[in-house]
Amino acid sequence: MSETTTLLTMKGTSEGIILFLDDRCDFESLLLELKEKVTTDVSTNTTTVTVNCQNRFITKEDQENIKAIIQDNSHLKVKSVESNVLTKKEANEWLDSITVKTFVKTIRSGQVLKVDGDALIVGDVNPGATVNATGNIFVLGKLKGIVHAGFPENPDAVVVAAHMNPSQIRIADKISRAPDYEVEGSEREFAFINEENYQIELGEVHNLQKIRPNLVEITERGF
Amino acid sequence: MGESIVITSGKGGVGKTTTTANVGTALALQDKKVCLIDTDIGLRNLDVILGLENRIIFDIVDVLEERCKVSAALVKDKRFDCLHLLPAAQSSDKNEVSPEGIKKLVDELKPNYDYILIDCPAGIEQGYRNAVAGADRAIVVTTPEKSSVRDADRIIGLLEKEEIEAPHLIINRIRKHMMDSGDMLSVDDIVSTLSVELLGVIMDDEDVIKASHHGNPVAFQPDTKASIGYRNIARRILGESVPLMSFDEEQGFMSKMKKMLGMGK
């Protein structure tokens, strides 16, 4: 017993219990050990654990497997199964989704710009043009066309523009349009969904930090 | 070797054909050899504005389908030897012509002329693609109206995908008092929205309509606002640096004096 227990290490952290699985042994013996260990756990408390596979690559199937072994044989609940290893494809997708895509050009009437992640447009978005991003949209020019941030369902996305005069702003599933009378537009504003009434609202850029404090991660995340 | 310039706008009725006729005339006035090609097949107008309708024997479709030589279809202008017109066909439609055909034709004409102006039909379909195929550069015509600026923006977006130089802009039919009162887009607004280089502005002028009616392009007339505008555009195409003409109405002696003395507006 003492020999095999080295494959499992449990640690209590501020974020709950983490179960570290050895990453050098073969997977079969690991699962065996895991099953044995959790079955002998006789406590009836439903505790939530996070499983950390360390530097072992695990597939979706393996993840489900680990989850099932723990939950079927004990009262423990699995919060998530994590690993330090990503496939190249996953890593690229992840990088893609967190990189701000930059476009140095005018987006013109009839053009549709579709972006995975955040879009930074150094130029104008003209009337009749559409920018559609899964993340946030930043326009360092005049925004006069249609923008859709957080497509299709991220209500935390924001639209920031140096000159805000869009014909429509869409965030996630909400649409807000310009009034029927002519407006001048305003400088340095951003649009967001207010959680309280779930409506798109405008704010001055210096308030963005207060309303979306996590937005700063864009420049820091991943690096 | 000449340069081919397509004159386009997206929207109809903004003055592409009038611009083609007048810029062509103004270039001919500068002793340049100019060929005007009307690619608005099925709806030809350029010959009417130039007053050359009666002289047409063959047209561009005859040339493309090899029923005649290019030289046989070219109509010489009645005022200039150096201005020629290749008329559109009236009985065919735009789908009978291919972009490759037009490109080949323009390449064939280039050695004989300084400038080849291609009059593009309205729209962004086959006719537009035909007209743009043979062009080295493009001139986009717009009026100070939202709808035509919107279409100009669309066409500039399409032109950016072609392998030609960045397009230049002509703003046609400017009415000074409406721009001043804010009932029309201003020149600055249009240029900033479209973010392309401004080649010239043409004032809205009844003389343009009169001249077209009589088949005599307005650019001939020595002193109308529109003709000066067209001639300035021709000079800019030739590489001269000509300042944008002032929109102000002619001022009388007294109002000039008052202005000098700081009494006028």
Short mmCIF file of C-alpha atoms in Angstrom, two decimals:
data_model
loop_
_atom_site.label_atom_id
_atom_site.label_comp_id
_atom_site.label_asym_id
_atom_site.label_seq_id
_atom_site.Cartn_x
_atom_site.Cartn_y
_atom_site.Cartn_z
CA MET A 1 0.00 0.00 0.00
CA SER A 2 2.68 2.41 0.99
CA GLU A 3 4.40 1.85 -2.32
CA THR A 4 1.42 2.64 -4.47
CA THR A 5 0.02 5.56 -2.53
CA THR A 6 2.78 7.73 -3.94
CA LEU A 7 0.75 7.94 -7.11
CA LEU A 8 -1.87 10.06 -5.35
CA THR A 9 -1.34 13.19 -3.30
CA MET A 10 -4.10 15.17 -1.68
CA LYS A 11 -3.64 18.75 -0.73
CA GLY A 12 -5.95 21.19 0.95
CA THR A 13 -5.66 24.70 -0.48
CA SER A 14 -7.62 27.90 -0.18
CA GLU A 15 -9.47 26.85 -3.32
CA GLY A 16 -10.51 23.50 -1.85
CA ILE A 17 -9.04 20.03 -1.99
CA ILE A 18 -6.81 19.22 -4.91
CA LEU A 19 -6.03 15.63 -5.80
CA PHE A 20 -2.69 15.38 -7.59
CA LEU A 21 -2.23 12.33 -9.79
CA ASP A 22 1.24 11.07 -10.61
CA ASP A 23 2.20 11.85 -14.20
CA ARG A 24 5.04 9.35 -14.71
CA CYS A 25 3.33 6.00 -14.05
CA ASP A 26 1.15 4.27 -16.63
CA PHE A 27 -2.46 5.35 -16.79
CA GLU A 28 -4.00 1.95 -16.05
CA SER A 29 -2.25 1.53 -12.71
CA LEU A 30 -3.12 5.10 -11.88
CA LEU A 31 -6.81 4.45 -12.42
CA LEU A 32 -6.56 1.25 -10.43
CA GLU A 33 -4.87 3.02 -7.56
CA LEU A 34 -7.42 5.83 -7.73
CA LYS A 35 -10.32 3.43 -7.58
CA GLU A 36 -8.86 1.55 -4.66
CA LYS A 37 -8.12 4.73 -2.79
CA VAL A 38 -11.52 6.35 -3.19
CA THR A 39 -13.38 3.15 -2.39
CA THR A 40 -11.62 2.87 0.94
CA ASP A 41 -12.68 6.38 1.77
CA VAL A 42 -15.58 5.76 4.09
CA SER A 43 -16.48 9.32 4.97
CA THR A 44 -19.99 10.27 3.96
CA ASN A 45 -19.27 13.96 3.56
CA THR A 46 -19.82 15.25 0.08
CA THR A 47 -16.62 17.13 -0.47
CA THR A 48 -15.69 18.74 -3.76
CA VAL A 49 -12.27 17.99 -5.15
CA THR A 50 -10.28 19.23 -8.09
CA VAL A 51 -8.27 16.56 -9.87
CA ASN A 52 -4.91 17.69 -11.19
CA CYS A 53 -3.19 15.35 -13.61
CA GLN A 54 -0.01 17.48 -13.61
CA ASN A 55 2.08 16.98 -16.73
CA ARG A 56 0.06 14.13 -18.18
CA PHE A 57 -1.94 14.66 -21.33
CA ILE A 58 -5.51 13.51 -20.81
CA THR A 59 -8.21 13.25 -23.39
CA LYS A 60 -11.83 14.20 -22.84
CA GLU A 61 -12.54 10.48 -22.45
CA ASP A 62 -9.89 10.05 -19.77
CA GLN A 63 -11.31 13.06 -17.96
CA GLU A 64 -14.76 11.51 -17.87
CA ASN A 65 -13.23 8.23 -16.80
CA ILE A 66 -11.46 9.76 -13.81
CA LYS A 67 -14.57 11.68 -12.89
CA ALA A 68 -16.71 8.54 -13.04
CA ILE A 69 -14.30 6.45 -10.95
CA ILE A 70 -14.28 9.00 -8.17
CA GLN A 71 -17.96 9.84 -8.15
CA ASP A 72 -19.19 6.26 -8.54
CA ASN A 73 -17.06 4.88 -5.74
CA SER A 74 -17.24 7.61 -3.11
CA HIS A 75 -19.14 10.62 -1.89
CA LEU A 76 -16.62 12.98 -3.38
CA LYS A 77 -17.70 15.42 -6.05
CA VAL A 78 -15.34 16.31 -8.83
CA LYS A 79 -15.21 19.99 -9.63
CA SER A 80 -12.89 19.65 -12.59
CA VAL A 81 -10.14 17.51 -14.04
CA GLU A 82 -7.14 19.60 -14.99
CA SER A 83 -3.87 19.04 -16.70
CA ASN A 84 -0.86 21.20 -17.48
CA VAL A 85 -0.68 19.75 -20.97
CA LEU A 86 -2.55 20.99 -24.04
CA THR A 87 -2.41 19.70 -27.58
CA LYS A 88 -0.89 22.07 -30.09
CA LYS A 89 -4.30 22.54 -31.66
CA GLU A 90 -5.94 23.43 -28.37
CA ALA A 91 -3.08 25.76 -27.55
CA ASN A 92 -3.42 27.52 -30.87
CA GLU A 93 -7.16 27.89 -30.44
CA TRP A 94 -6.64 29.22 -26.97
CA LEU A 95 -4.03 31.67 -28.17
CA ASP A 96 -6.34 32.69 -30.98
CA SER A 97 -9.20 33.37 -28.60
CA ILE A 98 -7.14 35.58 -26.29
CA THR A 99 -5.20 37.52 -28.92
CA VAL A 100 -6.47 40.93 -29.90
CA LYS A 101 -6.80 40.99 -33.70
CA THR A 102 -5.69 44.28 -35.17
CA PHE A 103 -6.99 45.75 -38.42
CA VAL A 104 -5.44 48.94 -39.76
CA LYS A 105 -8.06 49.98 -42.30
CA THR A 106 -11.43 51.55 -42.86
CA ILE A 107 -14.27 49.05 -42.70
CA ARG A 108 -16.57 50.20 -45.49
CA SER A 109 -20.24 49.92 -46.31
CA GLY A 110 -21.20 46.35 -47.21
CA GLN A 111 -18.10 44.83 -45.65
CA VAL A 112 -18.52 42.32 -42.83
CA LEU A 113 -15.56 41.72 -40.53
CA LYS A 114 -15.83 38.52 -38.49
CA VAL A 115 -13.34 38.08 -35.70
CA ASP A 116 -12.59 35.29 -33.25
CA GLY A 117 -11.63 36.96 -30.00
CA ASP A 118 -11.14 40.68 -29.56
CA ALA A 119 -11.03 43.12 -32.48
CA LEU A 120 -8.94 46.28 -32.52
CA ILE A 121 -9.75 48.48 -35.49
CA VAL A 122 -7.33 51.29 -36.19
CA GLY A 123 -9.59 53.16 -38.60
CA ASP A 124 -13.25 53.98 -39.04
CA VAL A 125 -16.22 51.66 -39.17
CA ASN A 126 -18.36 53.38 -41.80
CA PRO A 127 -22.15 53.37 -42.02
CA GLY A 128 -23.35 50.11 -43.54
CA ALA A 129 -20.29 48.16 -42.34
CA THR A 130 -20.52 45.34 -39.80
CA VAL A 131 -17.95 44.13 -37.28
CA ASN A 132 -18.75 40.88 -35.53
CA ALA A 133 -16.46 39.58 -32.74
CA THR A 134 -16.74 36.81 -30.18
CA GLY A 135 -14.86 39.09 -27.78
CA ASN A 136 -14.63 42.83 -27.28
CA ILE A 137 -14.45 45.44 -30.02
CA PHE A 138 -12.19 48.47 -29.83
CA VAL A 139 -12.41 51.14 -32.52
CA LEU A 140 -9.66 53.76 -32.67
CA GLY A 141 -11.64 55.81 -35.15
CA LYS A 142 -15.21 56.73 -35.88
CA LEU A 143 -17.71 54.00 -35.22
CA LYS A 144 -20.73 54.65 -37.46
CA GLY A 145 -21.69 51.18 -38.61
CA ILE A 146 -22.99 48.09 -36.85
CA VAL A 147 -20.92 46.26 -34.24
CA HIS A 148 -21.68 42.98 -32.55
CA ALA A 149 -19.46 42.19 -29.56
CA GLY A 150 -19.60 38.99 -27.52
CA PHE A 151 -21.12 37.07 -30.39
CA PRO A 152 -23.13 34.93 -29.87
CA GLU A 153 -23.64 34.92 -26.11
CA ASN A 154 -21.02 36.68 -24.03
CA PRO A 155 -22.80 39.51 -22.21
CA ASP A 156 -19.55 40.67 -20.58
CA ALA A 157 -18.12 41.90 -23.88
CA VAL A 158 -17.83 45.63 -24.45
CA VAL A 159 -17.54 47.98 -27.41
CA VAL A 160 -15.12 50.87 -27.03
CA ALA A 161 -14.84 53.64 -29.61
CA ALA A 162 -12.83 56.83 -29.96
CA HIS A 163 -15.89 58.34 -31.61
CA MET A 164 -19.14 56.57 -30.82
CA ASN A 165 -21.95 57.09 -33.33
CA PRO A 166 -23.04 53.59 -34.36
CA SER A 167 -26.22 52.74 -36.19
CA GLN A 168 -26.55 49.63 -34.01
CA ILE A 169 -24.69 48.08 -31.13
CA ARG A 170 -25.25 44.42 -30.44
CA ILE A 171 -23.79 42.66 -27.43
CA ALA A 172 -24.53 38.95 -26.98
CA ASP A 173 -28.27 38.73 -27.74
CA LYS A 174 -29.14 42.38 -27.06
CA ILE A 175 -29.60 45.01 -29.76
CA SER A 176 -29.58 48.75 -29.29
CA ARG A 177 -30.03 51.18 -32.14
CA ALA A 178 -29.37 54.85 -32.74
CA PRO A 179 -32.33 57.22 -32.31
CA ASP A 180 -34.35 58.26 -35.34
CA TYR A 181 -33.15 61.84 -35.17
CA GLU A 182 -29.66 62.81 -36.21
CA VAL A 183 -27.04 62.67 -33.47
CA GLU A 184 -23.51 64.01 -33.38
CA GLY A 185 -22.07 61.02 -31.57
CA SER A 186 -19.73 61.28 -28.62
CA GLU A 187 -16.02 60.95 -28.01
CA ARG A 188 -14.31 58.12 -26.12
CA GLU A 189 -17.24 56.04 -24.98
CA PHE A 190 -17.96 52.39 -24.44
CA ALA A 191 -21.07 50.24 -24.54
CA PHE A 192 -21.81 47.37 -22.18
CA ILE A 193 -24.71 45.33 -20.88
CA ASN A 194 -25.84 46.57 -17.49
CA GLU A 195 -26.43 43.47 -15.36
CA GLU A 196 -29.22 45.11 -13.40
CA ASN A 197 -31.66 45.64 -16.24
CA TYR A 198 -29.86 43.64 -18.94
CA GLN A 199 -29.87 46.61 -21.32
CA ILE A 200 -27.07 48.01 -23.43
CA GLU A 201 -25.81 51.26 -21.92
CA LEU A 202 -23.11 53.76 -22.76
CA GLY A 203 -20.43 55.04 -20.45
CA GLU A 204 -17.41 57.29 -20.67
CA VAL A 205 -14.19 55.41 -21.22
CA HIS A 206 -12.68 56.39 -17.86
CA ASN A 207 -15.51 54.46 -16.16
CA LEU A 208 -14.76 51.27 -18.06
CA GLN A 209 -12.28 50.12 -15.41
CA LYS A 210 -14.98 50.29 -12.75
CA ILE A 211 -17.61 48.48 -14.76
CA ARG A 212 -15.41 45.79 -16.29
CA PRO A 213 -12.43 45.45 -13.93
CA ASN A 214 -11.40 42.18 -15.54
CA LEU A 215 -10.93 43.74 -18.96
CA VAL A 216 -7.36 44.56 -18.03
CA GLU A 217 -6.58 40.87 -18.41
CA ILE A 218 -6.75 41.27 -22.16
CA THR A 219 -3.32 42.80 -22.21
CA GLU A 220 -1.92 40.55 -19.53
CA ARG A 221 -3.55 37.21 -19.98
CA GLY A 222 -1.54 34.51 -21.58
CA PHE A 223 1.79 36.20 -21.03
CA MET B 1 1.59 53.98 -73.30
CA GLY B 2 -1.63 55.47 -72.01
CA GLU B 3 -3.28 55.19 -68.66
CA SER B 4 -6.77 53.76 -68.25
CA ILE B 5 -9.09 55.28 -65.66
CA VAL B 6 -12.47 53.86 -64.74
CA ILE B 7 -15.12 56.34 -63.60
CA THR B 8 -17.53 54.69 -61.23
CA SER B 9 -19.89 55.44 -58.35
CA GLY B 10 -22.02 52.49 -57.35
CA LYS B 11 -25.17 54.58 -57.24
CA GLY B 12 -26.87 55.66 -60.45
CA GLY B 13 -27.56 59.23 -61.44
CA VAL B 14 -24.67 60.90 -59.65
CA GLY B 15 -23.01 62.03 -62.87
CA LYS B 16 -20.58 59.32 -63.96
CA THR B 17 -21.30 59.76 -67.64
CA THR B 18 -21.31 63.56 -67.46
CA THR B 19 -18.03 63.42 -65.56
CA THR B 20 -16.51 61.06 -68.13
CA ALA B 21 -17.56 63.33 -71.01
CA ASN B 22 -16.31 66.48 -69.34
CA VAL B 23 -13.05 65.18 -67.91
CA GLY B 24 -12.37 63.64 -71.33
CA THR B 25 -13.11 66.95 -73.01
CA ALA B 26 -10.97 68.86 -70.52
CA LEU B 27 -8.06 66.45 -71.10
CA ALA B 28 -8.49 66.87 -74.86
CA LEU B 29 -8.41 70.65 -74.34
CA GLN B 30 -4.94 70.08 -72.88
CA ASP B 31 -3.90 68.42 -76.14
CA LYS B 32 -3.99 64.90 -74.77
CA LYS B 33 -5.12 61.97 -76.88
CA VAL B 34 -8.18 60.63 -75.12
CA CYS B 35 -10.42 57.64 -75.74
CA LEU B 36 -13.75 57.36 -73.92
CA ILE B 37 -15.21 53.88 -73.56
CA ASP B 38 -18.86 53.51 -72.66
CA THR B 39 -19.34 50.16 -70.90
CA ASP B 40 -22.96 50.78 -69.94
CA ILE B 41 -24.14 48.22 -72.44
CA GLY B 42 -27.87 48.33 -73.06
CA LEU B 43 -28.21 51.84 -71.63
CA ARG B 44 -25.73 53.93 -73.56
CA ASN B 45 -25.64 57.65 -72.84
CA LEU B 46 -22.13 58.92 -73.29
CA ASP B 47 -22.60 59.42 -77.04
CA VAL B 48 -25.69 61.55 -76.42
CA ILE B 49 -23.95 63.84 -73.97
CA LEU B 50 -21.10 64.29 -76.42
CA GLY B 51 -23.57 64.85 -79.26
CA LEU B 52 -22.13 61.95 -81.28
CA GLU B 53 -25.16 59.67 -81.38
CA ASN B 54 -25.74 60.07 -85.10
CA ARG B 55 -22.21 59.05 -86.00
CA ILE B 56 -22.24 55.59 -84.43
CA ILE B 57 -21.88 52.72 -86.88
CA PHE B 58 -20.32 49.94 -84.83
CA ASP B 59 -20.18 49.53 -81.08
CA ILE B 60 -18.13 47.81 -78.37
CA VAL B 61 -20.00 44.50 -78.66
CA ASP B 62 -19.31 44.44 -82.40
CA VAL B 63 -15.62 44.85 -81.58
CA LEU B 64 -15.60 42.21 -78.84
CA GLU B 65 -17.42 39.73 -81.04
CA GLU B 66 -15.01 40.52 -83.85
CA ARG B 67 -17.59 41.82 -86.30
CA CYS B 68 -15.36 44.84 -86.92
CA LYS B 69 -11.97 46.30 -86.05
CA VAL B 70 -11.60 48.66 -83.08
CA SER B 71 -10.63 51.50 -85.39
CA ALA B 72 -13.91 51.13 -87.28
CA ALA B 73 -16.00 51.43 -84.14
CA LEU B 74 -14.21 54.47 -82.73
CA VAL B 75 -16.18 57.69 -83.25
CA LYS B 76 -14.12 60.85 -83.63
CA ASP B 77 -15.38 63.85 -81.69
CA LYS B 78 -16.75 66.71 -83.77
CA ARG B 79 -14.71 69.30 -81.90
CA PHE B 80 -11.36 67.57 -81.30
CA ASP B 81 -9.34 65.20 -83.43
CA CYS B 82 -7.70 63.82 -80.32
CA LEU B 83 -10.94 62.77 -78.59
CA HIS B 84 -12.47 59.44 -79.55
CA LEU B 85 -15.47 57.50 -78.30
CA LEU B 86 -16.01 53.77 -78.26
CA PRO B 87 -19.80 53.59 -77.84
CA ALA B 88 -21.72 50.95 -75.92
CA ALA B 89 -24.17 48.66 -77.64
CA GLN B 90 -27.79 49.54 -77.19
CA SER B 91 -29.33 46.23 -78.16
CA SER B 92 -27.23 43.78 -76.10
CA ASP B 93 -26.90 43.45 -72.35
CA LYS B 94 -24.03 43.49 -69.91
CA ASN B 95 -23.72 39.73 -69.58
CA GLU B 96 -22.67 39.39 -73.21
CA VAL B 97 -19.38 41.06 -72.39
CA SER B 98 -16.63 39.56 -70.23
CA PRO B 99 -14.05 41.35 -68.07
CA GLU B 100 -11.28 39.58 -70.00
CA GLY B 101 -12.67 40.92 -73.28
CA ILE B 102 -12.69 44.51 -72.02
CA LYS B 103 -9.22 44.17 -70.55
CA LYS B 104 -7.86 42.93 -73.86
CA LEU B 105 -9.58 45.75 -75.70
CA VAL B 106 -8.23 48.42 -73.35
CA ASP B 107 -4.72 46.97 -73.62
CA GLU B 108 -5.05 47.13 -77.39
CA LEU B 109 -6.07 50.81 -77.27
CA LYS B 110 -3.52 51.95 -74.70
CA PRO B 111 -0.52 52.49 -77.01
CA ASN B 112 -2.52 54.93 -79.14
CA TYR B 113 -3.78 57.23 -76.39
CA ASP B 114 -2.59 59.22 -73.40
CA TYR B 115 -5.75 58.54 -71.42
CA ILE B 116 -8.52 56.00 -71.70
CA LEU B 117 -11.59 56.87 -69.63
CA ILE B 118 -13.96 53.99 -68.96
CA ASP B 119 -17.52 55.00 -68.11
CA CYS B 120 -18.85 52.39 -65.67
CA PRO B 121 -22.53 51.48 -65.36
CA ALA B 122 -24.30 51.86 -62.01
CA GLY B 123 -24.37 48.85 -59.73
CA ILE B 124 -21.78 46.37 -58.52
CA GLU B 125 -22.61 43.45 -60.78
CA GLN B 126 -21.32 42.22 -64.11
CA GLY B 127 -21.23 45.69 -65.68
CA TYR B 128 -19.05 47.03 -62.88
CA ARG B 129 -16.69 44.06 -63.10
CA ASN B 130 -16.39 44.54 -66.86
CA ALA B 131 -15.56 48.22 -66.52
CA VAL B 132 -13.00 47.80 -63.74
CA ALA B 133 -11.17 44.92 -65.41
CA GLY B 134 -9.29 47.14 -67.83
CA ALA B 135 -8.50 50.01 -65.47
CA ASP B 136 -5.15 51.10 -64.03
CA ARG B 137 -6.81 53.47 -61.60
CA ALA B 138 -10.27 54.58 -60.58
CA ILE B 139 -12.19 57.78 -60.00
CA VAL B 140 -15.22 57.51 -57.74
CA VAL B 141 -17.97 60.07 -58.29
CA THR B 142 -20.34 60.96 -55.47
CA THR B 143 -22.80 63.70 -54.63
CA PRO B 144 -23.11 65.25 -51.17
CA GLU B 145 -26.04 62.98 -50.33
CA LYS B 146 -25.94 60.21 -47.77
CA SER B 147 -27.15 57.52 -50.14
CA SER B 148 -24.54 58.22 -52.78
CA VAL B 149 -21.75 58.51 -50.20
CA ARG B 150 -22.84 55.16 -48.79
CA ASP B 151 -22.62 53.58 -52.23
CA ALA B 152 -19.31 55.29 -52.94
CA ASP B 153 -17.99 53.74 -49.72
CA ARG B 154 -19.17 50.34 -50.89
CA ILE B 155 -17.54 50.73 -54.28
CA ILE B 156 -14.26 51.94 -52.73
CA GLY B 157 -14.30 48.80 -50.59
CA LEU B 158 -14.71 46.71 -53.73
CA LEU B 159 -12.03 48.67 -55.60
CA GLU B 160 -9.56 48.04 -52.77
CA LYS B 161 -9.75 44.36 -53.64
CA GLU B 162 -8.77 45.01 -57.26
CA GLU B 163 -5.17 45.32 -58.27
CA ILE B 164 -5.37 49.01 -59.03
CA GLU B 165 -4.17 52.23 -57.43
CA ALA B 166 -6.10 53.75 -54.53
CA PRO B 167 -9.17 55.46 -56.01
CA HIS B 168 -9.62 59.22 -56.21
CA LEU B 169 -12.81 61.08 -55.44
CA ILE B 170 -14.89 63.66 -57.31
CA ILE B 171 -17.73 65.29 -55.41
CA ASN B 172 -20.37 66.35 -57.89
CA ARG B 173 -23.35 68.71 -57.63
CA ILE B 174 -22.29 70.72 -54.64
CA ARG B 175 -24.76 73.33 -53.48
CA LYS B 176 -22.94 75.78 -51.33
CA HIS B 177 -25.93 77.18 -49.46
CA MET B 178 -27.16 73.70 -48.54
CA MET B 179 -23.76 72.66 -47.29
CA ASP B 180 -23.56 75.84 -45.23
CA SER B 181 -26.97 75.25 -43.71
CA GLY B 182 -26.09 71.66 -42.88
CA ASP B 183 -28.73 70.14 -45.16
CA MET B 184 -26.04 68.44 -47.20
CA LEU B 185 -22.88 66.61 -46.24
CA SER B 186 -19.87 68.91 -46.33
CA VAL B 187 -16.82 68.20 -48.46
CA ASP B 188 -14.76 67.56 -45.32
CA ASP B 189 -17.34 65.08 -43.97
CA ILE B 190 -17.36 63.14 -47.21
CA VAL B 191 -13.59 63.02 -47.55
CA SER B 192 -13.17 61.97 -43.92
CA THR B 193 -15.80 59.23 -44.22
CA LEU B 194 -14.45 57.81 -47.46
CA SER B 195 -10.79 58.45 -46.57
CA VAL B 196 -9.62 58.68 -50.15
CA GLU B 197 -7.84 61.50 -51.94
CA LEU B 198 -10.08 64.24 -53.32
CA LEU B 199 -9.50 64.88 -57.02
CA GLY B 200 -11.95 67.72 -57.37
CA VAL B 201 -15.35 69.20 -56.69
CA ILE B 202 -18.03 70.28 -59.17
CA MET B 203 -20.62 72.88 -58.26
CA ASP B 204 -24.23 72.15 -59.08
CA ASP B 205 -24.80 74.20 -62.19
CA GLU B 206 -27.71 74.44 -64.61
CA ASP B 207 -25.19 74.96 -67.39
CA VAL B 208 -24.19 71.28 -67.06
CA ILE B 209 -27.73 70.15 -67.84
CA LYS B 210 -28.06 72.69 -70.66
CA ALA B 211 -24.77 71.62 -72.19
CA SER B 212 -25.65 67.93 -72.01
CA HIS B 213 -29.01 68.71 -73.58
CA HIS B 214 -27.28 70.24 -76.57
CA GLY B 215 -24.63 67.51 -76.80
CA ASN B 216 -21.85 69.94 -75.98
CA PRO B 217 -19.95 69.11 -72.78
CA VAL B 218 -19.89 72.01 -70.35
CA ALA B 219 -16.11 71.79 -70.04
CA PHE B 220 -15.90 73.79 -73.30
CA GLN B 221 -17.44 76.84 -71.78
CA PRO B 222 -14.79 79.20 -70.53
CA ASP B 223 -16.21 80.54 -67.33
CA THR B 224 -18.93 78.49 -65.64
CA LYS B 225 -18.17 77.11 -62.18
CA ALA B 226 -18.65 73.55 -63.39
CA SER B 227 -16.38 73.88 -66.40
CA ILE B 228 -13.60 75.36 -64.27
CA GLY B 229 -14.07 72.43 -61.90
CA TYR B 230 -13.72 69.89 -64.71
CA ARG B 231 -10.70 71.60 -66.17
CA ASN B 232 -9.06 71.68 -62.73
CA ILE B 233 -9.68 67.95 -62.42
CA ALA B 234 -8.02 67.37 -65.79
CA ARG B 235 -5.00 69.42 -64.69
CA ARG B 236 -4.76 67.40 -61.48
CA ILE B 237 -4.89 64.16 -63.47
CA LEU B 238 -1.97 65.51 -65.49
CA GLY B 239 -0.06 65.97 -62.25
CA GLU B 240 -0.42 69.71 -61.75
CA SER B 241 -1.12 70.89 -58.24
CA VAL B 242 -4.25 73.04 -58.45
CA PRO B 243 -5.88 74.39 -55.29
CA LEU B 244 -9.51 73.50 -54.64
CA MET B 245 -11.68 76.28 -56.01
CA SER B 246 -13.53 78.44 -53.54
CA PHE B 247 -17.24 77.83 -53.21
CA ASP B 248 -18.01 81.46 -52.54
CA GLU B 249 -20.27 83.27 -54.93
CA GLU B 250 -18.76 86.13 -56.90
CA GLN B 251 -18.45 89.05 -54.60
CA GLY B 252 -19.13 92.62 -55.61
CA PHE B 253 -16.63 95.40 -55.18
CA MET B 254 -18.43 96.88 -52.17
CA SER B 255 -18.67 93.64 -50.24
CA LYS B 256 -14.98 92.99 -50.88
CA MET B 257 -14.16 96.43 -49.53
CA LYS B 258 -16.35 95.83 -46.51
CA LYS B 259 -14.66 92.53 -45.86
CA MET B 260 -11.27 94.17 -46.08
CA LEU B 261 -12.31 96.75 -43.57
CA GLY B 262 -13.69 94.06 -41.30
CA MET B 263 -17.27 95.21 -41.70
CA GLY B 264 -18.65 92.41 -43.83
CA LYS B 265 -19.38 88.84 -42.93
#
